[in-house]
Amino acid sequence: MSASGGWHAANQTEQTAWKRAAAEAAVREIPDGATVGLGTGTTAEQMLHALAGRLQAGLQIRGVATSERTQALASSLGVLMASLDEVDHLDLSFDGADEVTLPTLNLLKGRGGALLREKLVAASSRYRIILVDVTKIVPTLGVGTVIPVEVETFGWRHTAARLAAPGCRIVRRALAPATASAQEAAPFLSDGGHYILDLIYDSPPDIPTLAARIKATTGVVEHGLFLGMTERVYIGGPDGVRYADRAR
């Protein structure tokens, strides 16, 4: 749907309803006895609440969380949890995304700071499902937004310098703005104890080339570009829920 269709003006209540609808449609696909990767973020939390309804109806699964926050919420909702190292594979995984392109189903993720664990779970999953509202569908990834990169805290300024490129601004993610008493804001730390560097480009980068360059940079743990790592996307919007499968 184009901007002229009006969905870019959707308010938060509408977007939440669209996410919930996508989550409810997707969890109907979970087979009994499956081992399931559980994502992080507001859409993933909608999925967990929808999943709780199926658990109450008798569904039995085992979950693997992509963050401590998801681990706590899933456990409180009655999901039997395991660590990634306790399972041989995941039958499927569910997560949200900050941006999605069609029909490639390439993703930009990591605004919630869980991108490393999200990618590890995705890489261990046989079938990967993404849940979004229609505002997350974009023609090109990384335009007018940040591309998150998880880096080692040791020597992070040097890592940032290696990532630097013309037309790219790099900001270390912070917990909150600096104050008069704290001239430098406390840095955000991922569950793995890493910093997140947010890369902001003046013009659209070549995504495949950028992903390879970032991954090859010493000091980088992982980046938020998920290319070729999704089989299906459920998209909630004003006209209901539709899904898109990756073009083969």
Coordinates of C-alpha atoms in Angstrom, one line a residue:
M1 CA 0.0 0.0 0.0
S2 CA 1.3 3.4 -0.9
A3 CA 1.6 6.5 1.3
S4 CA -1.4 7.9 -0.6
G5 CA -3.4 5.0 1.0
G6 CA -3.0 6.8 4.3
W7 CA -1.5 4.1 6.4
H8 CA 1.6 6.2 7.2
A9 CA -0.7 8.3 9.3
A10 CA -1.8 5.4 11.4
N11 CA -1.9 6.0 15.1
Q12 CA -0.3 3.8 17.7
T13 CA -3.6 2.2 18.7
E14 CA -4.3 1.2 15.1
Q15 CA -0.7 -0.2 14.6
T16 CA -1.1 -2.2 17.8
A17 CA -4.3 -3.7 16.6
W18 CA -2.7 -4.6 13.2
K19 CA 0.2 -6.2 15.0
R20 CA -2.1 -8.2 17.2
A21 CA -4.1 -9.4 14.2
A22 CA -0.9 -10.6 12.5
A23 CA 0.2 -12.3 15.6
E24 CA -3.1 -14.1 16.1
A25 CA -3.0 -15.3 12.5
A26 CA 0.5 -16.6 12.7
V27 CA 0.3 -18.6 15.9
R28 CA -2.5 -20.7 14.4
E29 CA 0.2 -22.3 12.4
I30 CA 2.2 -23.7 15.4
P31 CA 2.0 -27.5 15.5
D32 CA 1.7 -29.4 18.7
G33 CA 5.1 -30.4 20.2
A34 CA 7.1 -27.8 18.2
T35 CA 10.2 -26.1 19.5
V36 CA 9.7 -22.4 18.7
G37 CA 12.0 -19.4 18.7
L38 CA 10.4 -16.4 20.4
G39 CA 11.4 -12.9 19.3
T40 CA 11.8 -9.6 21.1
G41 CA 9.8 -6.4 20.8
T42 CA 6.3 -5.1 20.9
T43 CA 5.1 -7.3 18.0
A44 CA 6.7 -10.4 19.5
E45 CA 4.9 -9.6 22.8
Q46 CA 1.6 -9.6 20.9
M47 CA 2.5 -13.0 19.6
L48 CA 3.3 -14.3 23.1
H49 CA -0.1 -13.2 24.4
A50 CA -1.8 -14.8 21.4
L51 CA 0.2 -18.0 22.0
A52 CA -0.9 -18.0 25.6
G53 CA -4.5 -18.6 24.4
R54 CA -3.4 -21.6 22.4
L55 CA -1.5 -23.0 25.4
Q56 CA -4.7 -22.7 27.5
A57 CA -6.5 -24.7 24.8
G58 CA -4.0 -27.5 25.2
L59 CA -1.1 -26.7 22.8
Q60 CA 2.2 -28.0 24.0
I61 CA 5.5 -26.4 22.8
R62 CA 9.0 -25.6 23.9
G63 CA 10.2 -22.0 23.5
V64 CA 13.7 -20.5 23.1
A65 CA 13.8 -16.8 23.8
T66 CA 15.9 -14.1 22.0
S67 CA 16.2 -11.9 25.1
E68 CA 15.9 -11.9 28.8
R69 CA 12.7 -9.8 28.5
T70 CA 11.1 -12.4 26.3
Q71 CA 12.3 -15.2 28.6
A72 CA 10.5 -13.6 31.5
L73 CA 7.3 -12.8 29.7
A74 CA 7.0 -16.2 28.0
S75 CA 7.7 -18.0 31.3
S76 CA 5.0 -15.9 33.1
L77 CA 2.5 -17.0 30.3
G78 CA 3.2 -20.7 30.9
V79 CA 5.6 -21.4 28.0
L80 CA 8.0 -24.2 28.8
M81 CA 11.4 -22.6 28.1
A82 CA 14.8 -24.0 27.0
S83 CA 18.1 -22.4 26.1
L84 CA 19.3 -22.5 22.5
D85 CA 22.1 -24.9 23.5
E86 CA 19.5 -27.3 25.0
V87 CA 17.9 -28.0 21.6
D88 CA 19.2 -29.4 18.4
H89 CA 17.2 -27.1 16.2
L90 CA 14.0 -25.0 16.2
D91 CA 11.1 -26.1 14.1
L92 CA 10.1 -22.5 13.5
S93 CA 10.6 -19.0 15.0
F94 CA 8.5 -15.9 15.3
D95 CA 9.8 -12.3 15.5
G96 CA 9.0 -8.8 14.5
A97 CA 11.0 -6.4 12.3
D98 CA 11.6 -2.7 11.9
E99 CA 11.6 -2.8 8.1
V100 CA 10.7 -5.5 5.5
T101 CA 11.2 -5.5 1.7
L102 CA 9.0 -7.5 -0.6
P103 CA 9.3 -10.0 -2.3
T104 CA 12.8 -10.7 -0.9
L105 CA 11.6 -10.6 2.7
N106 CA 14.9 -9.0 3.7
L107 CA 14.7 -7.4 7.1
L108 CA 16.2 -4.6 9.2
K109 CA 16.1 -5.4 12.9
G110 CA 17.7 -4.4 16.2
R111 CA 16.1 -1.2 17.4
G112 CA 15.2 -3.2 20.5
G113 CA 18.9 -4.2 21.0
A114 CA 18.4 -8.0 20.8
L115 CA 19.8 -8.4 17.2
L116 CA 22.6 -10.9 18.0
R117 CA 20.3 -13.4 19.9
E118 CA 17.6 -12.8 17.3
K119 CA 19.9 -13.7 14.5
L120 CA 21.3 -16.8 16.3
V121 CA 17.8 -18.1 16.9
A122 CA 16.8 -17.3 13.3
A123 CA 19.9 -19.2 12.0
S124 CA 18.9 -22.2 14.0
S125 CA 15.3 -22.3 12.8
R126 CA 14.0 -24.4 10.0
Y127 CA 11.2 -22.0 9.1
R128 CA 11.2 -18.3 10.0
I129 CA 8.1 -16.2 10.4
I130 CA 8.1 -12.4 10.8
L131 CA 5.1 -10.4 12.1
V132 CA 4.6 -6.8 11.2
D133 CA 2.0 -4.1 10.7
V134 CA 1.8 -2.6 7.2
T135 CA 3.8 0.5 8.1
K136 CA 7.0 -1.7 8.3
I137 CA 6.9 -2.6 4.6
V138 CA 9.4 -0.4 2.7
P139 CA 10.9 -0.3 -0.8
T140 CA 14.5 -0.1 0.5
L141 CA 16.1 -0.9 3.8
G142 CA 17.8 1.7 5.9
V143 CA 16.4 4.9 4.3
G144 CA 15.9 7.6 6.9
T145 CA 16.6 5.2 9.8
V146 CA 19.4 3.5 11.7
I147 CA 21.2 0.3 10.9
P148 CA 22.1 -1.2 14.2
V149 CA 25.5 -2.9 14.7
E150 CA 26.4 -4.9 17.9
V151 CA 30.1 -4.5 18.8
E152 CA 32.5 -5.5 21.5
T153 CA 32.8 -2.8 24.2
F154 CA 36.6 -3.2 24.2
G155 CA 38.0 -0.7 21.7
W156 CA 34.6 0.2 20.4
R157 CA 35.8 3.7 19.2
H158 CA 38.3 1.9 17.0
T159 CA 35.6 -0.4 15.7
A160 CA 33.5 2.7 14.9
A161 CA 36.4 4.2 13.1
R162 CA 36.7 1.0 10.9
L163 CA 33.0 1.2 10.2
A164 CA 33.1 4.9 9.2
A165 CA 32.4 5.8 5.6
P166 CA 31.5 8.9 3.7
G167 CA 27.9 9.9 4.2
C168 CA 27.6 7.8 7.3
R169 CA 27.1 9.0 10.9
I170 CA 27.7 6.6 13.8
V171 CA 26.1 7.0 17.2
R172 CA 26.6 4.8 20.2
R173 CA 23.2 3.9 21.5
A174 CA 22.5 5.3 25.0
L175 CA 20.0 4.4 27.8
A176 CA 18.9 8.0 28.1
P177 CA 20.1 11.5 27.1
A178 CA 23.0 13.1 28.9
T179 CA 22.2 15.4 31.8
A180 CA 24.1 18.3 33.4
S181 CA 25.4 15.9 36.1
A182 CA 26.3 13.2 33.5
Q183 CA 27.9 14.8 30.4
E184 CA 27.9 11.5 28.6
A185 CA 24.8 9.3 28.7
A186 CA 25.1 5.8 30.0
P187 CA 25.6 3.4 27.1
F188 CA 22.9 0.8 26.2
L189 CA 24.2 -2.8 26.8
S190 CA 22.7 -5.8 25.0
D191 CA 21.9 -8.9 26.9
G192 CA 25.3 -10.2 25.7
G193 CA 27.0 -7.2 27.3
H194 CA 27.8 -5.4 24.0
Y195 CA 27.4 -1.9 22.7
I196 CA 25.0 -1.0 19.9
L197 CA 26.3 1.4 17.2
D198 CA 23.6 3.0 15.1
L199 CA 24.7 3.8 11.6
I200 CA 22.8 6.6 9.8
Y201 CA 23.3 7.1 6.1
D202 CA 22.7 10.2 4.1
S203 CA 21.7 8.2 1.1
P204 CA 20.5 4.6 0.6
P205 CA 23.4 2.2 0.9
D206 CA 23.9 -0.9 -1.2
I207 CA 22.5 -3.3 1.4
P208 CA 24.2 -6.6 0.4
T209 CA 27.6 -4.9 0.1
L210 CA 27.1 -3.0 3.3
A211 CA 26.1 -6.2 5.2
A212 CA 29.2 -8.0 4.0
R213 CA 31.5 -5.1 4.9
I214 CA 30.1 -4.7 8.4
K215 CA 30.3 -8.4 9.1
A216 CA 34.0 -8.4 8.1
T217 CA 34.9 -5.5 10.4
T218 CA 37.0 -6.5 13.4
G219 CA 35.2 -5.7 16.6
V220 CA 31.7 -6.3 15.1
V221 CA 29.7 -9.0 16.8
E222 CA 26.6 -8.8 14.5
H223 CA 24.5 -6.4 12.5
G224 CA 20.7 -5.9 12.1
L225 CA 20.5 -6.7 8.4
F226 CA 18.7 -10.1 8.0
L227 CA 19.1 -11.0 4.4
G228 CA 17.6 -14.3 3.1
M229 CA 16.6 -15.3 6.6
T230 CA 12.8 -15.3 6.4
E231 CA 10.4 -17.7 4.8
R232 CA 7.1 -15.9 5.5
V233 CA 5.8 -12.5 6.7
Y234 CA 2.4 -11.9 8.2
I235 CA 1.3 -8.3 7.6
G236 CA -1.5 -6.7 9.6
G237 CA -3.3 -3.6 8.2
P238 CA -6.6 -1.8 7.8
D239 CA -7.8 -4.4 5.4
G240 CA -7.0 -7.4 7.6
V241 CA -4.0 -9.8 7.6
R242 CA -2.2 -11.1 4.5
Y243 CA 1.0 -13.0 4.2
A244 CA 3.9 -13.0 1.8
D245 CA 6.3 -15.9 1.2
R246 CA 9.8 -15.3 0.0
A247 CA 10.3 -15.3 -3.7
R248 CA 12.3 -18.4 -4.8

